[in-house]
Amino acid sequence: MSHPHKAQEFIANENRVNWHDKSLWHVREKRDKAVNLFPEWEQLREKASQIKSHTLSRLDEYLEEFEKNAIANGVKVHWASDAIEHNDIVLSIFREHGVQRIVKSKSMLTEECHLNPFLEKHGIEVIDSDLGERIVQLAKEPPSHIVMPAIHKKRMEIDELFQKHLHTPPSHGDENILTAAAREHLRQKFMKADAALTGVNFGIAETGDFVVCTNEGNADMGVHLAPVQISSMGIEKLIPRYEDLGVFTRLLARSATGQHITTYTSQFRKPRAGTEMHLILVDNGRTVQLGREKYRRSLHCIRCGACMNTCPVYRRSGGHSYQSVIPGPIGSILSPGRDMKKYSSLPFASSLCGSCSDVCPVKINIHEQLYFWRQDITQATNEEPAKKISMKMTGWLFTKPKWFRKAGKFGRKALAKLPRWMVYNSMNVWGKHRELPEPPKESFQEWYQKNRKNNG
């Protein structure tokens, strides 16, 4: 189902749309305040972009350096070319250790690999320990946002979920009661887990370390209690040097939630005595994207979600309407690279206003890549006949100045005289909550020629 059709489901509840829009814009405003207190923000963005470009240009060398140093630290390193290999590696480690229950901290990569259903099919209990992730897991839904997975849910809905699955008494949506209930529930899961699995925000080639950023400390709780730790890392998460880390941690939290730094920035180097630490380096289409020059910069992404919070289309259509693991503007340039036909509508789910590129902490030209994908998709796939005809007619009109002027004059007169019901009806979705400005009596060209003549 295309993005416009799925968006209809979300838009049907106008109260939810308005609340969702307002909530995300509030996060965007917090981001702006945090950024405005940081005078060297633009220099930091530029530096981060340069580090990412440099790393990707020598990715093979840095990956080998990272692997060598991680192995020297005592980490068991695995390579996965795709999601199937990743999941098989995880399962083989768990079987070797007789693992039956695991806790997982937020990892979009494991969502991308569909790890949860895979492990559950093999009899392993998977508990997502991030609160937002746990909420959507209980609701049997995918995350709708990469930083705030349950941003589409209201407190009363969460209350009902907890009553149903955690058997809590009604709290009337009290966030203190709900978080206390979640804490008690999750701590039991942490204590009983046989293994812990985390994502990775940054891998450091120079030292073999890797870094996980959370606001709840759930990654630390999991790996410090369980005897087996697995961390899954996309190969694009690499940075060359330890000193580069500070550049990205300062950008990440401010861009994501307006915080100066994430509450927990956990750095892992070697396993504790008597435990095992595994690291899986995952390609799953990243090297193919690396080979596409126009879209290479999409691999700069540090998964802050800032482009989603600012996007007017995402805010008012919801994350689930994208039907991709990574929704919003960044997902709309990553997903077609995986399956152009399936995700062909996503690059068109944008106003191309450029706000996504403006807030991106690593300076990805998101709106330009959306435009490139539109061109590639239009050439590679069959457009709807009505759209094809309308685009051809528009293209013809734009190349005929005389007819363009006549059409403009006709439109201005028609809008001024047509009864309101002919303009604002069910076919005019744009005008549902908006009013067209009063039609001008003349075009800009007519105004300009008249005034230039009057001014000699």
Short mmCIF file of C-alpha atoms in Angstrom, two decimals:
data_model
loop_
_atom_site.label_atom_id
_atom_site.label_comp_id
_atom_site.label_asym_id
_atom_site.label_seq_id
_atom_site.Cartn_x
_atom_site.Cartn_y
_atom_site.Cartn_z
CA MET A 1 0.00 0.00 0.00
CA SER A 2 1.38 3.44 -0.92
CA HIS A 3 2.19 6.22 1.54
CA PRO A 4 -0.87 8.34 0.61
CA HIS A 5 -3.22 5.41 1.26
CA LYS A 6 -1.64 4.53 4.61
CA ALA A 7 -1.56 8.20 5.59
CA GLN A 8 -5.34 8.29 5.15
CA GLU A 9 -5.68 5.91 8.11
CA PHE A 10 -3.72 8.26 10.35
CA ILE A 11 -5.35 11.42 9.04
CA ALA A 12 -8.83 9.99 9.76
CA ASN A 13 -8.32 10.91 13.42
CA GLU A 14 -7.83 14.67 13.28
CA ASN A 15 -7.28 15.03 17.02
CA ARG A 16 -4.42 12.56 16.87
CA VAL A 17 -2.94 14.31 13.84
CA ASN A 18 -3.00 17.70 15.59
CA TRP A 19 -1.58 16.27 18.81
CA HIS A 20 1.16 14.34 16.92
CA ASP A 21 2.06 17.45 14.92
CA LYS A 22 2.23 19.61 18.03
CA SER A 23 4.29 17.07 20.04
CA LEU A 24 6.95 16.72 17.36
CA TRP A 25 7.13 20.44 16.72
CA HIS A 26 7.73 20.89 20.46
CA VAL A 27 10.78 18.59 20.14
CA ARG A 28 11.93 20.58 17.11
CA GLU A 29 11.69 23.81 19.15
CA LYS A 30 13.74 22.24 21.96
CA ARG A 31 16.34 21.31 19.36
CA ASP A 32 16.43 24.91 18.10
CA LYS A 33 16.93 26.31 21.61
CA ALA A 34 19.78 23.89 22.31
CA VAL A 35 21.44 24.66 18.97
CA ASN A 36 21.14 28.43 19.44
CA LEU A 37 23.14 28.13 22.67
CA PHE A 38 25.98 26.55 20.70
CA PRO A 39 27.84 29.25 18.69
CA GLU A 40 30.05 26.82 16.77
CA TRP A 41 27.11 24.61 15.72
CA GLU A 42 27.60 25.08 11.97
CA GLN A 43 31.33 24.41 12.20
CA LEU A 44 30.56 21.22 14.13
CA ARG A 45 28.07 20.09 11.45
CA GLU A 46 30.64 20.72 8.76
CA LYS A 47 33.31 18.81 10.67
CA ALA A 48 30.97 15.86 11.22
CA SER A 49 30.07 15.79 7.55
CA GLN A 50 33.75 15.80 6.57
CA ILE A 51 34.56 12.98 9.02
CA LYS A 52 31.74 10.87 7.63
CA SER A 53 32.74 11.51 4.01
CA HIS A 54 36.34 10.66 4.78
CA THR A 55 35.39 7.49 6.65
CA LEU A 56 33.14 6.24 3.87
CA SER A 57 35.86 6.92 1.29
CA ARG A 58 38.19 4.53 3.19
CA LEU A 59 35.59 2.31 4.80
CA ASP A 60 37.35 -0.96 3.97
CA GLU A 61 40.57 0.15 5.68
CA TYR A 62 38.80 1.47 8.78
CA LEU A 63 36.68 -1.66 9.11
CA GLU A 64 39.78 -3.86 9.08
CA GLU A 65 41.45 -1.60 11.65
CA PHE A 66 38.33 -1.69 13.82
CA GLU A 67 38.08 -5.47 13.63
CA LYS A 68 41.76 -5.95 14.48
CA ASN A 69 41.56 -3.72 17.55
CA ALA A 70 38.24 -5.17 18.75
CA ILE A 71 39.64 -8.73 18.53
CA ALA A 72 42.75 -7.61 20.43
CA ASN A 73 40.40 -6.31 23.15
CA GLY A 74 38.82 -9.75 23.50
CA VAL A 75 35.67 -9.09 21.47
CA LYS A 76 34.40 -11.83 19.13
CA VAL A 77 33.75 -10.13 15.78
CA HIS A 78 31.35 -11.50 13.16
CA TRP A 79 30.49 -10.26 9.67
CA ALA A 80 26.98 -10.41 8.17
CA SER A 81 26.36 -9.57 4.53
CA ASP A 82 22.59 -9.40 5.01
CA ALA A 83 19.76 -9.73 7.52
CA ILE A 84 19.58 -13.53 7.16
CA GLU A 85 23.24 -13.96 8.04
CA HIS A 86 22.88 -11.54 10.95
CA ASN A 87 19.96 -13.43 12.43
CA ASP A 88 21.65 -16.81 11.95
CA ILE A 89 24.77 -15.58 13.75
CA VAL A 90 22.69 -14.29 16.68
CA LEU A 91 20.80 -17.57 16.91
CA SER A 92 23.97 -19.68 16.76
CA ILE A 93 25.49 -17.70 19.68
CA PHE A 94 22.32 -18.09 21.72
CA ARG A 95 22.13 -21.82 21.02
CA GLU A 96 25.76 -22.28 22.01
CA HIS A 97 24.97 -20.75 25.40
CA GLY A 98 21.50 -22.25 25.85
CA VAL A 99 19.86 -18.82 25.85
CA GLN A 100 16.08 -18.79 26.31
CA ARG A 101 15.40 -15.16 27.31
CA ILE A 102 17.05 -11.96 26.14
CA VAL A 103 16.67 -8.25 26.76
CA LYS A 104 17.28 -5.95 23.84
CA SER A 105 17.95 -2.23 23.92
CA LYS A 106 16.75 -0.05 21.08
CA SER A 107 18.33 -1.06 17.81
CA MET A 108 16.90 0.01 14.48
CA LEU A 109 19.31 -2.42 12.79
CA THR A 110 17.65 -5.42 14.46
CA GLU A 111 14.28 -3.98 13.40
CA GLU A 112 15.69 -3.81 9.87
CA CYS A 113 16.71 -7.49 10.14
CA HIS A 114 13.33 -8.49 11.67
CA LEU A 115 15.23 -10.19 14.48
CA ASN A 116 12.42 -10.34 17.05
CA PRO A 117 10.02 -12.54 15.06
CA PHE A 118 12.96 -14.68 13.93
CA LEU A 119 14.08 -15.41 17.50
CA GLU A 120 10.54 -15.87 18.76
CA LYS A 121 9.98 -18.43 15.99
CA HIS A 122 12.93 -20.36 17.45
CA GLY A 123 11.53 -20.29 20.97
CA ILE A 124 13.55 -17.41 22.43
CA GLU A 125 11.73 -14.73 24.45
CA VAL A 126 12.75 -11.22 23.32
CA ILE A 127 11.99 -8.24 25.55
CA ASP A 128 12.58 -4.76 24.18
CA SER A 129 13.83 -2.87 27.21
CA ASP A 130 13.53 0.69 25.92
CA LEU A 131 10.19 1.93 27.30
CA GLY A 132 8.89 3.21 23.97
CA GLU A 133 10.00 0.02 22.24
CA ARG A 134 8.35 -2.10 24.94
CA ILE A 135 5.09 -0.18 24.51
CA VAL A 136 4.94 -0.81 20.76
CA GLN A 137 6.06 -4.42 21.31
CA LEU A 138 3.09 -4.96 23.65
CA ALA A 139 0.84 -3.30 21.06
CA LYS A 140 2.33 -5.56 18.33
CA GLU A 141 3.26 -2.52 16.28
CA PRO A 142 6.54 -1.39 14.71
CA PRO A 143 8.19 1.81 16.01
CA SER A 144 6.77 4.94 14.40
CA HIS A 145 9.86 7.07 15.13
CA ILE A 146 13.51 6.08 15.47
CA VAL A 147 14.08 8.02 18.71
CA MET A 148 10.54 8.10 20.17
CA PRO A 149 9.08 4.76 19.01
CA ALA A 150 5.68 5.26 20.69
CA ILE A 151 5.23 8.97 19.98
CA HIS A 152 1.95 8.15 18.22
CA LYS A 153 0.37 6.77 21.41
CA LYS A 154 -1.40 8.72 24.13
CA ARG A 155 -0.99 8.01 27.83
CA MET A 156 -4.49 6.54 28.16
CA GLU A 157 -3.72 4.06 25.40
CA ILE A 158 -0.52 3.04 27.20
CA ASP A 159 -2.49 2.70 30.42
CA GLU A 160 -4.88 0.28 28.70
CA LEU A 161 -1.96 -1.69 27.23
CA PHE A 162 -0.34 -2.05 30.65
CA GLN A 163 -3.62 -3.16 32.21
CA LYS A 164 -4.03 -5.81 29.53
CA HIS A 165 -0.46 -7.14 29.40
CA LEU A 166 1.14 -6.21 32.74
CA HIS A 167 -2.09 -6.52 34.76
CA THR A 168 -1.67 -3.09 36.34
CA PRO A 169 -4.63 -1.23 37.93
CA PRO A 170 -6.04 1.75 35.99
CA SER A 171 -3.86 4.84 36.42
CA HIS A 172 -5.93 7.27 34.31
CA GLY A 173 -2.81 7.89 32.24
CA ASP A 174 -0.64 9.05 35.16
CA GLU A 175 2.89 9.02 33.75
CA ASN A 176 4.51 8.47 37.17
CA ILE A 177 2.44 5.37 37.84
CA LEU A 178 2.99 4.09 34.31
CA THR A 179 6.77 4.50 34.40
CA ALA A 180 6.95 2.90 37.87
CA ALA A 181 4.98 -0.08 36.55
CA ALA A 182 7.26 -0.33 33.50
CA ARG A 183 10.36 -0.14 35.71
CA GLU A 184 9.15 -2.97 37.95
CA HIS A 185 8.16 -5.10 34.94
CA LEU A 186 11.42 -4.56 33.06
CA ARG A 187 13.70 -5.11 36.06
CA GLN A 188 12.30 -8.61 36.44
CA LYS A 189 13.14 -9.21 32.79
CA PHE A 190 16.68 -7.83 33.22
CA MET A 191 17.28 -10.14 36.20
CA LYS A 192 16.13 -13.25 34.34
CA ALA A 193 17.78 -12.58 30.97
CA ASP A 194 20.34 -15.07 29.67
CA ALA A 195 21.79 -12.57 27.20
CA ALA A 196 21.59 -8.89 26.21
CA LEU A 197 21.58 -7.41 22.73
CA THR A 198 22.21 -3.76 21.89
CA GLY A 199 22.60 -1.58 18.84
CA VAL A 200 25.66 0.61 18.28
CA ASN A 201 25.74 4.37 17.73
CA PHE A 202 29.44 4.68 16.96
CA GLY A 203 32.34 2.27 16.42
CA ILE A 204 35.86 3.69 16.83
CA ALA A 205 38.41 2.21 14.42
CA GLU A 206 41.43 3.49 16.34
CA THR A 207 40.58 1.61 19.55
CA GLY A 208 38.03 -1.06 18.65
CA ASP A 209 35.59 0.50 21.16
CA PHE A 210 31.92 0.97 20.42
CA VAL A 211 29.42 3.38 21.94
CA VAL A 212 25.73 3.03 22.78
CA CYS A 213 23.65 6.12 23.67
CA THR A 214 20.43 5.79 25.67
CA ASN A 215 18.35 7.95 27.99
CA GLU A 216 17.07 5.12 30.19
CA GLY A 217 20.23 3.17 30.95
CA ASN A 218 18.56 0.02 29.66
CA ALA A 219 21.53 -1.01 27.51
CA ASP A 220 23.80 -0.87 30.57
CA MET A 221 21.32 -2.77 32.74
CA GLY A 222 21.12 -5.55 30.19
CA VAL A 223 24.79 -6.06 29.39
CA HIS A 224 26.00 -5.69 32.99
CA LEU A 225 23.70 -8.42 34.25
CA ALA A 226 23.75 -10.95 31.41
CA PRO A 227 26.71 -13.30 30.80
CA VAL A 228 26.49 -12.88 27.01
CA GLN A 229 26.45 -9.54 25.16
CA ILE A 230 25.79 -9.13 21.46
CA SER A 231 25.99 -5.76 19.74
CA SER A 232 24.79 -5.32 16.17
CA MET A 233 26.39 -2.52 14.19
CA GLY A 234 25.80 -1.23 10.68
CA ILE A 235 29.16 -0.81 8.96
CA GLU A 236 28.44 2.88 8.29
CA LYS A 237 28.51 3.65 12.04
CA LEU A 238 32.30 3.75 12.04
CA ILE A 239 34.38 6.80 12.94
CA PRO A 240 38.18 6.82 12.60
CA ARG A 241 39.51 8.25 15.85
CA TYR A 242 38.60 8.50 19.50
CA GLU A 243 38.75 12.30 19.33
CA ASP A 244 35.99 12.25 16.65
CA LEU A 245 33.51 10.84 19.15
CA GLY A 246 32.94 14.18 20.91
CA VAL A 247 31.88 15.78 17.63
CA PHE A 248 29.04 13.33 17.17
CA THR A 249 27.85 13.01 20.77
CA ARG A 250 27.43 16.80 20.91
CA LEU A 251 25.42 16.76 17.69
CA LEU A 252 23.34 13.67 18.39
CA ALA A 253 21.50 14.58 21.60
CA ARG A 254 20.87 18.22 20.67
CA SER A 255 19.45 17.21 17.29
CA ALA A 256 17.35 14.35 18.66
CA THR A 257 15.66 15.78 21.74
CA GLY A 258 17.27 19.14 22.51
CA GLN A 259 19.36 17.64 25.32
CA HIS A 260 22.99 18.69 25.69
CA ILE A 261 24.00 15.04 25.88
CA THR A 262 22.22 11.71 26.16
CA THR A 263 21.76 10.59 29.77
CA TYR A 264 23.90 7.48 29.22
CA THR A 265 26.78 7.42 26.75
CA SER A 266 28.11 3.92 27.32
CA GLN A 267 31.46 2.89 25.90
CA PHE A 268 32.34 -0.80 25.54
CA ARG A 269 35.85 -2.11 24.95
CA LYS A 270 36.24 -5.63 26.34
CA PRO A 271 34.15 -8.31 28.05
CA ARG A 272 33.96 -8.60 31.81
CA ALA A 273 35.71 -11.58 33.36
CA GLY A 274 33.68 -14.74 32.78
CA THR A 275 31.45 -13.18 30.08
CA GLU A 276 31.44 -13.00 26.29
CA MET A 277 31.11 -9.93 24.11
CA HIS A 278 30.13 -10.40 20.46
CA LEU A 279 30.02 -7.71 17.81
CA ILE A 280 28.25 -8.28 14.47
CA LEU A 281 29.19 -5.95 11.61
CA VAL A 282 26.26 -5.80 9.20
CA ASP A 283 26.22 -4.72 5.55
CA ASN A 284 22.65 -5.50 4.41
CA GLY A 285 22.69 -3.18 1.40
CA ARG A 286 24.99 -0.49 2.75
CA THR A 287 27.84 -1.16 0.30
CA VAL A 288 25.33 -1.00 -2.57
CA GLN A 289 24.21 2.42 -1.32
CA LEU A 290 27.87 3.41 -0.97
CA GLY A 291 28.29 2.71 -4.68
CA ARG A 292 25.50 5.11 -5.63
CA GLU A 293 27.25 8.45 -5.78
CA LYS A 294 24.05 10.53 -5.65
CA TYR A 295 22.83 8.75 -2.53
CA ARG A 296 26.12 8.01 -0.73
CA ARG A 297 25.68 10.81 1.79
CA SER A 298 22.55 9.12 3.15
CA LEU A 299 25.02 6.81 4.95
CA HIS A 300 26.17 9.78 7.05
CA CYS A 301 22.99 9.43 9.12
CA ILE A 302 23.48 9.15 12.90
CA ARG A 303 19.78 8.32 13.53
CA CYS A 304 18.86 11.46 15.48
CA GLY A 305 15.36 11.79 13.98
CA ALA A 306 15.63 15.58 13.58
CA CYS A 307 14.45 15.38 9.96
CA MET A 308 11.26 13.63 11.12
CA ASN A 309 10.50 16.18 13.83
CA THR A 310 10.69 19.06 11.37
CA CYS A 311 9.00 17.42 8.36
CA PRO A 312 5.43 18.73 7.87
CA VAL A 313 4.45 15.57 6.00
CA TYR A 314 5.80 13.19 8.65
CA ARG A 315 4.27 15.18 11.50
CA ARG A 316 0.83 15.02 9.92
CA SER A 317 0.89 11.54 8.39
CA GLY A 318 2.56 9.53 11.18
CA GLY A 319 5.51 7.14 11.03
CA HIS A 320 3.52 4.01 10.22
CA SER A 321 2.32 5.50 6.93
CA TYR A 322 5.87 5.06 5.56
CA GLN A 323 5.82 1.26 6.14
CA SER A 324 9.59 1.23 6.36
CA VAL A 325 11.86 0.59 9.37
CA ILE A 326 13.25 4.11 9.08
CA PRO A 327 10.34 6.48 8.39
CA GLY A 328 10.33 10.18 7.53
CA PRO A 329 12.65 12.02 5.13
CA ILE A 330 15.78 9.97 5.83
CA GLY A 331 13.82 6.73 5.43
CA SER A 332 12.45 8.04 2.15
CA ILE A 333 15.95 8.20 0.68
CA LEU A 334 17.23 4.97 2.28
CA SER A 335 14.28 2.68 1.62
CA PRO A 336 14.02 2.98 -2.22
CA GLY A 337 17.63 1.80 -2.36
CA ARG A 338 16.50 -1.47 -0.80
CA ASP A 339 13.34 -1.95 -2.85
CA MET A 340 12.47 0.75 -5.36
CA LYS A 341 9.08 -0.71 -6.29
CA LYS A 342 7.88 -1.28 -2.74
CA TYR A 343 8.94 2.17 -1.52
CA SER A 344 8.31 4.10 -4.73
CA SER A 345 5.80 6.49 -3.11
CA LEU A 346 8.08 7.61 -0.25
CA PRO A 347 10.24 10.21 -2.07
CA PHE A 348 6.98 11.90 -3.09
CA ALA A 349 5.89 12.21 0.57
CA SER A 350 7.68 15.52 0.89
CA SER A 351 7.06 19.18 0.21
CA LEU A 352 10.77 19.52 -0.74
CA CYS A 353 10.89 22.54 1.58
CA GLY A 354 14.45 21.60 2.57
CA SER A 355 13.87 21.82 6.33
CA CYS A 356 15.12 18.24 6.73
CA SER A 357 18.47 19.19 5.18
CA ASP A 358 18.66 22.36 7.29
CA VAL A 359 18.39 20.49 10.60
CA CYS A 360 20.46 17.44 9.66
CA PRO A 361 23.49 17.43 12.00
CA VAL A 362 25.72 15.74 9.41
CA LYS A 363 24.54 17.89 6.49
CA ILE A 364 22.85 15.22 4.38
CA ASN A 365 21.25 16.86 1.32
CA ILE A 366 18.00 15.00 2.03
CA HIS A 367 15.64 17.13 -0.05
CA GLU A 368 17.96 16.95 -3.06
CA GLN A 369 18.17 13.16 -2.77
CA LEU A 370 14.38 12.99 -2.55
CA TYR A 371 14.25 14.89 -5.83
CA PHE A 372 16.83 12.52 -7.40
CA TRP A 373 14.80 9.50 -6.30
CA ARG A 374 11.66 11.00 -7.85
CA GLN A 375 13.44 11.23 -11.17
CA ASP A 376 14.85 7.70 -10.95
CA ILE A 377 11.55 6.19 -9.85
CA THR A 378 9.57 7.98 -12.55
CA GLN A 379 11.89 6.59 -15.20
CA ALA A 380 11.99 3.07 -13.74
CA THR A 381 8.36 2.48 -12.81
CA ASN A 382 4.95 2.92 -14.41
CA GLU A 383 3.22 6.08 -13.26
CA GLU A 384 -0.54 6.29 -12.76
CA PRO A 385 -2.09 7.22 -16.16
CA ALA A 386 -3.86 10.29 -14.73
CA LYS A 387 -0.63 11.58 -13.20
CA LYS A 388 1.31 10.86 -16.37
CA ILE A 389 -1.19 12.81 -18.51
CA SER A 390 -1.38 15.74 -16.08
CA MET A 391 2.42 16.00 -15.87
CA LYS A 392 2.71 15.95 -19.68
CA MET A 393 0.07 18.67 -20.00
CA THR A 394 1.79 20.77 -17.33
CA GLY A 395 5.15 20.29 -19.02
CA TRP A 396 3.66 21.37 -22.35
CA LEU A 397 2.02 24.43 -20.75
CA PHE A 398 5.27 25.51 -19.08
CA THR A 399 7.02 25.58 -22.46
CA LYS A 400 4.34 27.75 -24.14
CA PRO A 401 4.48 31.26 -22.60
CA LYS A 402 1.46 32.52 -24.57
CA TRP A 403 -0.79 29.66 -23.39
CA PHE A 404 0.66 29.84 -19.86
CA ARG A 405 -0.39 33.51 -19.63
CA LYS A 406 -3.86 32.70 -20.97
CA ALA A 407 -4.27 29.84 -18.47
CA GLY A 408 -3.18 32.13 -15.61
CA LYS A 409 -5.66 34.82 -16.63
CA PHE A 410 -8.45 32.27 -16.90
CA GLY A 411 -7.58 30.82 -13.47
CA ARG A 412 -7.58 34.24 -11.77
CA LYS A 413 -10.98 35.14 -13.22
CA ALA A 414 -12.47 31.73 -12.48
CA LEU A 415 -11.38 31.75 -8.85
CA ALA A 416 -12.87 35.23 -8.37
CA LYS A 417 -16.30 34.26 -9.78
CA LEU A 418 -16.82 30.58 -8.98
CA PRO A 419 -19.18 29.83 -6.06
CA ARG A 420 -17.39 28.68 -2.92
CA TRP A 421 -18.71 25.10 -3.09
CA MET A 422 -17.02 24.59 -6.44
CA VAL A 423 -13.62 25.49 -4.99
CA TYR A 424 -13.88 24.13 -1.44
CA ASN A 425 -15.37 20.66 -1.81
CA SER A 426 -14.34 17.11 -0.94
CA MET A 427 -12.01 16.96 -3.95
CA ASN A 428 -9.98 19.90 -2.65
CA VAL A 429 -8.06 18.23 0.20
CA TRP A 430 -5.55 21.10 0.28
CA GLY A 431 -8.32 23.57 1.07
CA LYS A 432 -9.77 21.55 3.95
CA HIS A 433 -8.15 23.77 6.57
CA ARG A 434 -6.74 26.54 4.38
CA GLU A 435 -8.03 29.47 2.39
CA LEU A 436 -6.65 30.52 -0.94
CA PRO A 437 -5.48 34.13 -1.05
CA GLU A 438 -7.66 36.57 -3.01
CA PRO A 439 -6.84 36.13 -6.72
CA PRO A 440 -4.78 39.04 -8.05
CA LYS A 441 -6.23 41.09 -10.86
CA GLU A 442 -3.08 40.84 -12.91
CA SER A 443 -0.01 38.62 -13.15
CA PHE A 444 3.38 39.74 -11.90
CA GLN A 445 4.56 40.06 -15.50
CA GLU A 446 1.62 42.36 -16.35
CA TRP A 447 2.27 44.44 -13.22
CA TYR A 448 5.99 44.66 -14.01
CA GLN A 449 5.51 45.70 -17.62
CA LYS A 450 2.96 48.35 -16.63
CA ASN A 451 5.12 49.86 -13.89
CA ARG A 452 8.31 49.71 -15.93
CA LYS A 453 6.51 51.58 -18.70
CA ASN A 454 5.21 54.18 -16.23
CA ASN A 455 8.71 54.60 -14.81
CA GLY A 456 10.19 55.06 -18.29
#
